[in-house]
Structure formats: structure tokens, C-alpha cells
PDB file of C-alpha atoms in Angstrom:
ATOM      1  CA  MET A  13     -23.255 126.816 137.930  1.00  0.00           C
ATOM      2  CA  ARG A  14     -21.904 127.953 134.415  1.00  0.00           C
ATOM      3  CA  ALA A  15     -22.178 124.591 132.662  1.00  0.00           C
ATOM      4  CA  ALA A  16     -26.141 125.029 133.863  1.00  0.00           C
ATOM      5  CA  LEU A  17     -26.420 128.050 131.494  1.00  0.00           C
ATOM      6  CA  LEU A  18     -24.560 126.939 128.848  1.00  0.00           C
ATOM      7  CA  ALA A  19     -26.932 123.137 128.941  1.00  0.00           C
ATOM      8  CA  ILE A  20     -29.844 125.792 128.587  1.00  0.00           C
ATOM      9  CA  LEU A  21     -28.313 128.519 126.326  1.00  0.00           C
ATOM     10  CA  LEU A  22     -27.486 125.369 123.985  1.00  0.00           C
ATOM     11  CA  LEU A  23     -31.890 123.978 124.933  1.00  0.00           C
ATOM     12  CA  ILE A  24     -32.457 126.976 123.416  1.00  0.00           C
ATOM     13  CA  SER A  25     -30.758 127.699 120.589  1.00  0.00           C
ATOM     14  CA  VAL A  26     -31.066 124.516 118.851  1.00  0.00           C
ATOM     15  CA  PRO A  27     -34.669 124.432 118.536  1.00  0.00           C
ATOM     16  CA  ALA A  28     -34.114 128.265 117.418  1.00  0.00           C
ATOM     17  CA  ILE A  29     -32.019 126.746 113.924  1.00  0.00           C
ATOM     18  CA  ALA A  30     -33.789 124.466 113.382  1.00  0.00           C
ATOM     19  CA  ASP A  31     -37.158 126.545 113.369  1.00  0.00           C
ATOM     20  CA  GLU A  32     -34.983 128.709 111.268  1.00  0.00           C
ATOM     21  CA  VAL A  33     -34.673 125.678 108.463  1.00  0.00           C
ATOM     22  CA  LYS A  34     -37.673 123.993 108.474  1.00  0.00           C
ATOM     23  CA  GLY A  35     -39.647 123.699 105.248  1.00  0.00           C
ATOM     24  CA  THR A  36     -38.289 122.982 101.133  1.00  0.00           C
ATOM     25  CA  VAL A  37     -34.520 124.137 101.161  1.00  0.00           C
ATOM     26  CA  VAL A  38     -33.495 124.801  96.591  1.00  0.00           C
ATOM     27  CA  SER A  39     -30.172 125.453  95.412  1.00  0.00           C
ATOM     28  CA  LEU A  40     -29.888 127.366  92.511  1.00  0.00           C
ATOM     29  CA  ASN A  41     -27.243 129.949  90.861  1.00  0.00           C
ATOM     30  CA  ALA A  42     -26.720 132.664  87.916  1.00  0.00           C
ATOM     31  CA  SER A  43     -23.903 133.287  86.403  1.00  0.00           C
ATOM     32  CA  ALA A  44     -22.862 137.271  84.279  1.00  0.00           C
ATOM     33  CA  GLU A  45     -20.487 137.732  81.875  1.00  0.00           C
ATOM     34  CA  GLN A  46     -19.539 139.702  79.667  1.00  0.00           C
ATOM     35  CA  MET A  47     -16.295 139.941  76.900  1.00  0.00           C
ATOM     36  CA  LEU A  48     -13.060 142.575  78.162  1.00  0.00           C
ATOM     37  CA  PRO A  49     -11.154 144.437  76.135  1.00  0.00           C
ATOM     38  CA  ASN A  50      -7.126 143.781  76.318  1.00  0.00           C
ATOM     39  CA  ASP A  51      -5.792 146.219  77.834  1.00  0.00           C
ATOM     40  CA  GLU A  52      -2.077 145.540  78.825  1.00  0.00           C
ATOM     41  CA  ALA A  53       1.072 143.468  77.233  1.00  0.00           C
ATOM     42  CA  ILE A  54       3.308 141.299  78.273  1.00  0.00           C
ATOM     43  CA  VAL A  55       6.636 141.062  76.622  1.00  0.00           C
ATOM     44  CA  ARG A  56       8.760 138.147  76.793  1.00  0.00           C
ATOM     45  CA  PHE A  57      12.387 137.637  75.977  1.00  0.00           C
ATOM     46  CA  ARG A  58      15.951 136.442  76.685  1.00  0.00           C
ATOM     47  CA  ILE A  59      19.967 137.214  76.097  1.00  0.00           C
ATOM     48  CA  GLU A  60      22.012 134.106  75.198  1.00  0.00           C
ATOM     49  CA  ALA A  61      25.507 133.556  74.811  1.00  0.00           C
ATOM     50  CA  GLU A  62      28.200 131.021  74.326  1.00  0.00           C
ATOM     51  CA  GLY A  63      32.116 130.192  74.872  1.00  0.00           C
ATOM     52  CA  THR A  64      34.617 129.263  76.662  1.00  0.00           C
ATOM     53  CA  GLN A  65      35.799 132.485  78.845  1.00  0.00           C
ATOM     54  CA  ALA A  66      32.747 133.115  81.414  1.00  0.00           C
ATOM     55  CA  ASP A  67      33.353 136.442  82.162  1.00  0.00           C
ATOM     56  CA  VAL A  68      32.552 137.285  77.974  1.00  0.00           C
ATOM     57  CA  LEU A  69      29.634 135.844  78.134  1.00  0.00           C
ATOM     58  CA  ARG A  70      29.140 137.879  81.699  1.00  0.00           C
ATOM     59  CA  LEU A  71      30.215 140.976  79.813  1.00  0.00           C
ATOM     60  CA  GLN A  72      28.435 139.809  76.769  1.00  0.00           C
ATOM     61  CA  VAL A  73      24.672 139.841  78.358  1.00  0.00           C
ATOM     62  CA  ASN A  74      24.737 142.641  80.393  1.00  0.00           C
ATOM     63  CA  ARG A  75      26.141 144.649  77.004  1.00  0.00           C
ATOM     64  CA  ILE A  76      22.924 143.345  75.948  1.00  0.00           C
ATOM     65  CA  SER A  77      20.122 143.196  78.727  1.00  0.00           C
ATOM     66  CA  GLN A  78      22.088 147.437  79.390  1.00  0.00           C
ATOM     67  CA  ALA A  79      21.248 147.730  75.975  1.00  0.00           C
ATOM     68  CA  VAL A  80      17.511 146.291  76.352  1.00  0.00           C
ATOM     69  CA  SER A  81      16.918 148.046  79.758  1.00  0.00           C
ATOM     70  CA  ASP A  82      18.473 152.093  78.489  1.00  0.00           C
ATOM     71  CA  ARG A  83      15.307 151.712  74.834  1.00  0.00           C
ATOM     72  CA  LEU A  84      12.674 150.145  76.318  1.00  0.00           C
ATOM     73  CA  GLY A  85      13.415 152.575  79.325  1.00  0.00           C
ATOM     74  CA  ARG A  86      11.933 155.739  77.366  1.00  0.00           C
ATOM     75  CA  GLU A  87       8.975 153.854  76.899  1.00  0.00           C
ATOM     76  CA  LYS A  88       6.515 155.392  78.605  1.00  0.00           C
ATOM     77  CA  GLY A  89       4.485 152.999  81.429  1.00  0.00           C
ATOM     78  CA  VAL A  90       6.710 150.235  80.769  1.00  0.00           C
ATOM     79  CA  ILE A  91       7.952 148.125  83.253  1.00  0.00           C
ATOM     80  CA  LEU A  92      10.736 146.188  82.549  1.00  0.00           C
ATOM     81  CA  ALA A  93      11.817 143.161  84.844  1.00  0.00           C
ATOM     82  CA  THR A  94      14.221 140.799  84.396  1.00  0.00           C
ATOM     83  CA  THR A  95      13.183 136.965  85.091  1.00  0.00           C
ATOM     84  CA  GLY A  96      15.872 134.702  85.461  1.00  0.00           C
ATOM     85  CA  ARG A  97      19.110 133.946  84.657  1.00  0.00           C
ATOM     86  CA  ARG A  98      21.266 130.867  84.943  1.00  0.00           C
ATOM     87  CA  LEU A  99      24.877 129.865  83.889  1.00  0.00           C
ATOM     88  CA  GLU A 100      25.547 126.395  82.162  1.00  0.00           C
ATOM     89  CA  PRO A 101      28.294 124.084  80.950  1.00  0.00           C
ATOM     90  CA  LEU A 102      27.999 122.905  77.993  1.00  0.00           C
ATOM     91  CA  TRP A 103      30.307 119.262  77.217  1.00  0.00           C
ATOM     92  CA  ARG A 104      31.698 117.166  74.166  1.00  0.00           C
ATOM     93  CA  ASP A 105      32.467 113.722  74.812  1.00  0.00           C
ATOM     94  CA  ASP A 106      35.414 112.451  73.993  1.00  0.00           C
ATOM     95  CA  LYS A 107      36.260 109.663  72.027  1.00  0.00           C
ATOM     96  CA  VAL A 108      39.931 109.092  73.534  1.00  0.00           C
ATOM     97  CA  SER A 109      38.875 108.839  77.459  1.00  0.00           C
ATOM     98  CA  HIS A 110      34.980 108.015  76.282  1.00  0.00           C
ATOM     99  CA  ARG A 111      34.136 109.864  79.099  1.00  0.00           C
ATOM    100  CA  ARG A 112      31.976 113.839  78.809  1.00  0.00           C
ATOM    101  CA  VAL A 113      34.231 117.296  79.009  1.00  0.00           C
ATOM    102  CA  ARG A 114      33.055 120.803  79.503  1.00  0.00           C
ATOM    103  CA  ASN A 115      33.765 123.084  76.433  1.00  0.00           C
ATOM    104  CA  GLY A 116      31.929 125.826  76.549  1.00  0.00           C
ATOM    105  CA  TRP A 117      29.821 128.082  78.924  1.00  0.00           C
ATOM    106  CA  ARG A 118      25.957 128.894  78.317  1.00  0.00           C
ATOM    107  CA  LEU A 119      24.665 131.741  79.821  1.00  0.00           C
ATOM    108  CA  VAL A 120      21.041 132.257  79.020  1.00  0.00           C
ATOM    109  CA  GLN A 121      19.706 135.686  81.254  1.00  0.00           C
ATOM    110  CA  SER A 122      15.472 136.349  80.877  1.00  0.00           C
ATOM    111  CA  GLY A 123      12.945 138.894  80.572  1.00  0.00           C
ATOM    112  CA  GLN A 124       9.676 140.442  79.954  1.00  0.00           C
ATOM    113  CA  ALA A 125       8.387 143.964  79.493  1.00  0.00           C
ATOM    114  CA  GLU A 126       5.359 145.033  79.972  1.00  0.00           C
ATOM    115  CA  GLY A 127       3.224 148.468  79.944  1.00  0.00           C
ATOM    116  CA  HIS A 128      -0.269 149.628  78.466  1.00  0.00           C
ATOM    117  CA  ASP A 129       0.372 151.357  75.673  1.00  0.00           C
ATOM    118  CA  LEU A 130      -0.601 148.688  73.192  1.00  0.00           C
ATOM    119  CA  ALA A 131      -0.114 151.065  70.293  1.00  0.00           C
ATOM    120  CA  ALA A 132       3.417 151.199  71.260  1.00  0.00           C
ATOM    121  CA  VAL A 133       3.709 147.405  70.770  1.00  0.00           C
ATOM    122  CA  PRO A 134       5.727 147.007  68.520  1.00  0.00           C
ATOM    123  CA  GLY A 135       8.276 149.111  68.680  1.00  0.00           C
ATOM    124  CA  TRP A 136       9.411 147.632  72.551  1.00  0.00           C
ATOM    125  CA  VAL A 137       9.349 143.725  69.851  1.00  0.00           C
ATOM    126  CA  ASP A 138      11.631 145.855  67.448  1.00  0.00           C
ATOM    127  CA  ALA A 139      13.569 147.162  69.786  1.00  0.00           C
ATOM    128  CA  ILE A 140      13.876 144.253  71.518  1.00  0.00           C
ATOM    129  CA  GLU A 141      15.390 142.513  68.732  1.00  0.00           C
ATOM    130  CA  ARG A 142      17.373 145.177  67.320  1.00  0.00           C
ATOM    131  CA  THR A 143      19.692 145.219  70.685  1.00  0.00           C
ATOM    132  CA  GLY A 144      20.597 141.635  69.998  1.00  0.00           C
ATOM    133  CA  ALA A 145      17.796 140.188  72.332  1.00  0.00           C
ATOM    134  CA  HIS A 146      16.075 136.526  71.695  1.00  0.00           C
ATOM    135  CA  LEU A 147      11.894 137.456  71.366  1.00  0.00           C
ATOM    136  CA  ASP A 148      10.373 134.175  73.036  1.00  0.00           C
ATOM    137  CA  GLY A 149       6.791 135.667  72.933  1.00  0.00           C
ATOM    138  CA  LEU A 150       3.814 137.879  73.843  1.00  0.00           C
ATOM    139  CA  ARG A 151       0.630 138.116  75.061  1.00  0.00           C
ATOM    140  CA  PHE A 152      -2.429 139.956  76.404  1.00  0.00           C
ATOM    141  CA  GLN A 153      -4.392 140.002  78.426  1.00  0.00           C
ATOM    142  CA  ALA A 154      -7.260 142.169  81.119  1.00  0.00           C
ATOM    143  CA  SER A 155      -4.710 144.229  83.461  1.00  0.00           C
ATOM    144  CA  ALA A 156      -5.718 143.648  87.000  1.00  0.00           C
ATOM    145  CA  ALA A 157      -8.076 146.270  87.373  1.00  0.00           C
ATOM    146  CA  ALA A 158      -9.947 146.326  84.437  1.00  0.00           C
ATOM    147  CA  LEU A 159     -10.522 142.523  85.758  1.00  0.00           C
ATOM    148  CA  GLN A 160     -11.947 143.711  89.187  1.00  0.00           C
ATOM    149  CA  ALA A 161     -13.722 146.365  88.289  1.00  0.00           C
ATOM    150  CA  ALA A 162     -15.133 143.719  85.674  1.00  0.00           C
ATOM    151  CA  ARG A 163     -16.152 141.413  88.071  1.00  0.00           C
ATOM    152  CA  ASP A 164     -17.341 144.303  90.566  1.00  0.00           C
ATOM    153  CA  LYS A 165     -19.775 145.230  88.296  1.00  0.00           C
ATOM    154  CA  LEU A 166     -21.027 141.637  87.542  1.00  0.00           C
ATOM    155  CA  ARG A 167     -20.902 139.717  90.969  1.00  0.00           C
ATOM    156  CA  MET A 168     -24.374 143.026  90.831  1.00  0.00           C
ATOM    157  CA  GLN A 169     -25.709 141.823  88.012  1.00  0.00           C
ATOM    158  CA  ALA A 170     -25.412 137.845  89.542  1.00  0.00           C
ATOM    159  CA  ILE A 171     -27.051 138.740  92.014  1.00  0.00           C
ATOM    160  CA  ALA A 172     -29.879 140.322  91.344  1.00  0.00           C
ATOM    161  CA  ARG A 173     -30.415 137.149  88.483  1.00  0.00           C
ATOM    162  CA  PHE A 174     -30.009 135.281  91.736  1.00  0.00           C
ATOM    163  CA  ARG A 175     -33.202 136.498  93.111  1.00  0.00           C
ATOM    164  CA  ALA A 176     -34.784 136.829  90.216  1.00  0.00           C
ATOM    165  CA  ALA A 177     -34.571 132.967  90.190  1.00  0.00           C
ATOM    166  CA  ALA A 178     -35.202 132.190  93.690  1.00  0.00           C
ATOM    167  CA  ALA A 179     -37.996 134.086  93.594  1.00  0.00           C
ATOM    168  CA  ALA A 180     -39.623 132.802  90.290  1.00  0.00           C
ATOM    169  CA  THR A 181     -39.116 129.243  92.193  1.00  0.00           C
ATOM    170  CA  ALA A 182     -40.446 130.496  94.808  1.00  0.00           C
ATOM    171  CA  LYS A 183     -44.007 131.455  92.722  1.00  0.00           C
ATOM    172  CA  ALA A 184     -43.913 128.178  90.989  1.00  0.00           C
ATOM    173  CA  LEU A 185     -43.955 126.399  94.195  1.00  0.00           C
ATOM    174  CA  ASP A 186     -47.565 128.474  94.959  1.00  0.00           C
ATOM    175  CA  ALA A 187     -44.984 130.312  98.131  1.00  0.00           C
ATOM    176  CA  THR A 188     -45.540 134.156  99.265  1.00  0.00           C
ATOM    177  CA  SER A 189     -42.273 134.530 100.309  1.00  0.00           C
ATOM    178  CA  PHE A 190     -37.928 132.899 100.362  1.00  0.00           C
ATOM    179  CA  ARG A 191     -34.896 133.435 102.536  1.00  0.00           C
ATOM    180  CA  ILE A 192     -31.794 132.961 101.789  1.00  0.00           C
ATOM    181  CA  LEU A 193     -29.828 130.807 103.366  1.00  0.00           C
ATOM    182  CA  ARG A 194     -26.743 130.107 102.064  1.00  0.00           C
ATOM    183  CA  LEU A 195     -24.856 132.297  99.169  1.00  0.00           C
ATOM    184  CA  SER A 196     -21.220 132.224  97.102  1.00  0.00           C
ATOM    185  CA  THR A 197     -19.777 134.268  94.306  1.00  0.00           C
ATOM    186  CA  ASP A 198     -17.116 133.560  92.229  1.00  0.00           C
ATOM    187  CA  SER A 199     -15.065 134.751  89.746  1.00  0.00           C
ATOM    188  CA  THR A 200     -13.283 133.314  86.035  1.00  0.00           C
ATOM    189  CA  GLY A 201     -11.577 134.486  83.265  1.00  0.00           C
ATOM    190  CA  SER A 202     -10.393 133.243  79.479  1.00  0.00           C
ATOM    191  CA  GLY A 203      -7.124 134.134  80.880  1.00  0.00           C
ATOM    192  CA  PRO A 204      -4.723 136.180  78.461  1.00  0.00           C
ATOM    193  CA  MET A 205      -4.354 135.275  74.192  1.00  0.00           C
ATOM    194  CA  PRO A 206      -1.639 132.439  74.356  1.00  0.00           C
ATOM    195  CA  MET A 207       1.884 133.316  73.860  1.00  0.00           C
ATOM    196  CA  MET A 208       3.113 134.158  70.287  1.00  0.00           C
ATOM    197  CA  ALA A 209       6.280 133.123  69.277  1.00  0.00           C
ATOM    198  CA  MET A 210       8.043 135.740  66.037  1.00  0.00           C
ATOM    199  CA  ALA A 211      11.007 135.287  64.368  1.00  0.00           C
ATOM    200  CA  ARG A 212      13.566 137.360  64.733  1.00  0.00           C
ATOM    201  CA  GLY A 213      14.472 139.687  62.642  1.00  0.00           C
ATOM    202  CA  ALA A 214      11.017 139.926  61.075  1.00  0.00           C
ATOM    203  CA  PRO A 215       9.062 143.236  60.338  1.00  0.00           C
ATOM    204  CA  ALA A 216       7.602 144.981  63.120  1.00  0.00           C
ATOM    205  CA  PRO A 217       3.817 142.892  63.492  1.00  0.00           C
ATOM    206  CA  ALA A 218       0.648 144.016  63.199  1.00  0.00           C
ATOM    207  CA  LEU A 219      -0.738 143.219  66.555  1.00  0.00           C
ATOM    208  CA  ALA A 220      -4.541 142.738  67.056  1.00  0.00           C
ATOM    209  CA  PRO A 221      -4.757 143.096  71.072  1.00  0.00           C
ATOM    210  CA  GLY A 222      -8.293 141.123  71.545  1.00  0.00           C
ATOM    211  CA  GLU A 223     -10.826 140.582  74.482  1.00  0.00           C
ATOM    212  CA  SER A 224     -11.228 138.336  77.073  1.00  0.00           C
ATOM    213  CA  GLN A 225     -14.691 137.032  79.031  1.00  0.00           C
ATOM    214  CA  VAL A 226     -14.027 137.340  82.728  1.00  0.00           C
ATOM    215  CA  SER A 227     -17.799 135.418  84.344  1.00  0.00           C
ATOM    216  CA  VAL A 228     -19.052 135.624  88.020  1.00  0.00           C
ATOM    217  CA  THR A 229     -21.521 132.633  89.656  1.00  0.00           C
ATOM    218  CA  VAL A 230     -23.192 133.233  92.309  1.00  0.00           C
ATOM    219  CA  ARG A 231     -24.216 130.049  94.110  1.00  0.00           C
ATOM    220  CA  GLY A 232     -27.150 129.744  97.444  1.00  0.00           C
ATOM    221  CA  GLU A 233     -30.027 127.930  99.083  1.00  0.00           C
ATOM    222  CA  ILE A 234     -33.267 129.808  99.350  1.00  0.00           C
ATOM    223  CA  LEU A 235     -35.655 128.670 102.059  1.00  0.00           C
ATOM    224  CA  LEU A 236     -39.464 127.901 101.316  1.00  0.00           C
ATOM    225  CA  PRO A 237     -42.506 128.497 103.674  1.00  0.00           C
ATOM    226  CA  GLU A 238     -44.081 124.853 104.560  1.00  0.00           C
ATOM    227  CA  ARG A 239     -46.773 123.609 102.471  1.00  0.00           C
ATOM    228  CA  ASP A 240     -49.043 120.330 101.648  1.00  0.00           C
ATOM    229  CA  TYR A 241     -49.177 120.494  98.595  1.00  0.00           C
ATOM    230  CA  SER A 242     -51.866 117.694  96.743  1.00  0.00           C
ATOM    231  CA  ALA A 243     -51.299 114.500  95.312  1.00  0.00           C
ATOM    232  CA  LYS A 244     -53.775 115.235  92.572  1.00  0.00           C
TER     233      LYS A 244
END
């Protein structure tokens, strides 16, 4: 009984689906974009020490790391993160044994400071270098919250443009209406500004945060009613 009922439902459903797509299917896309002011800065730095005693290197790196934390910890809204730490051996070639022998250690700890007070970024750079850390670079980018707000706004604009393009296409083909069969959206951004390396001991730089490009594209298919056209 269940098998027979399922067969009946399938027979009913298949023609219904076929009727839904009966007509002319047209693929369309529409986009909306804007330039978004960068409102977030990320400063990357590293702390290095070399020597023959690993414990001494740990104390030295820990001291500088704490100094960076103490100084930038006083900055409102700054988020500090340790992004890596590694202890690696240093080698030299022994001319007597013709082998490589270890003659020391290098300890490297990397970190970053992130925040939204762009006017304070030159001060972060100066503070990091004064503690004895090495500046690896700086980049500006649009924050996740700003990107999401912009994408939500652009998505509505792109959908409106898609609908306008669908209406224009229907009118061009003498159709009085259209149906949307499929609709999807995707967004892209230009990404953060590239990292800028800075020389140790240079004056605090004058920085320009710049902008990021954000765009949303709507892609889909519309269905126009069947219509016969004259070949003349």
C-alpha cells in the first residue's frame, strides 16, 4: 500500500515540477560594491635572542615580551596575541671532524597587536621598538563588523539590481512576468593592505590607513513564460 501511494505521489510530483520550468530560462547576475575605510590595524613583531645558554635566552625574551605587554597593555582596546615561539639550534662546521656541531641557540617569539585606535598606531610602533623587539610589519584592514554591515547593505542593492535586470530582460522578450528559479549571493573584498616593513630606530611613521573594496554579486536564473516569436 505504501509503495503504491509513493508511486502515485511521484506521478503527481514529476509533471508539477516539469510545469514549473516550462518556458525560457535566463541566467543573470548583478553586483554592488563600495570602498570601505579601514578601521583596524595589526602590528606584527618578533623578539630574538642568540647565545650558548638556552635558559639565559628564555629570560631575555621573556623580559622583552613582558615589557611589550606592559606598555601596550596600557593602550585602550589593544589586543595582544603571541603567534609563535621556537627554540632552534645554531650550527657550525668543525674542520677537524668534518661534521656540523652545535654552538648555540636562537630563541624567537612572535606576536601581534591589534586595535581600532588608528591614531595611536605610530605610538605602538615606537613602543615595540623601544622594548628591544623587532617590528615585522603593519597592515590596515576593515574590521569584521564593518565588512558584515557593508555586505548586508550591498546584498540588498545587488538583489534590487538583479530584479531590475530580470524585469528588463522580460520586457525585451515581450514577457509580462518572470519567476526567479534560483538565486545565490557571494561577496569579495580587496583584503588588507600589504604588510609594510619598517626599519628599526626610524622615527614614528605618518600612516594612511586607506580603504578596502567590498563587493557582493547575485547570480540566478529566471523563468519567462513560453512564447512563440515570428521568424520575420
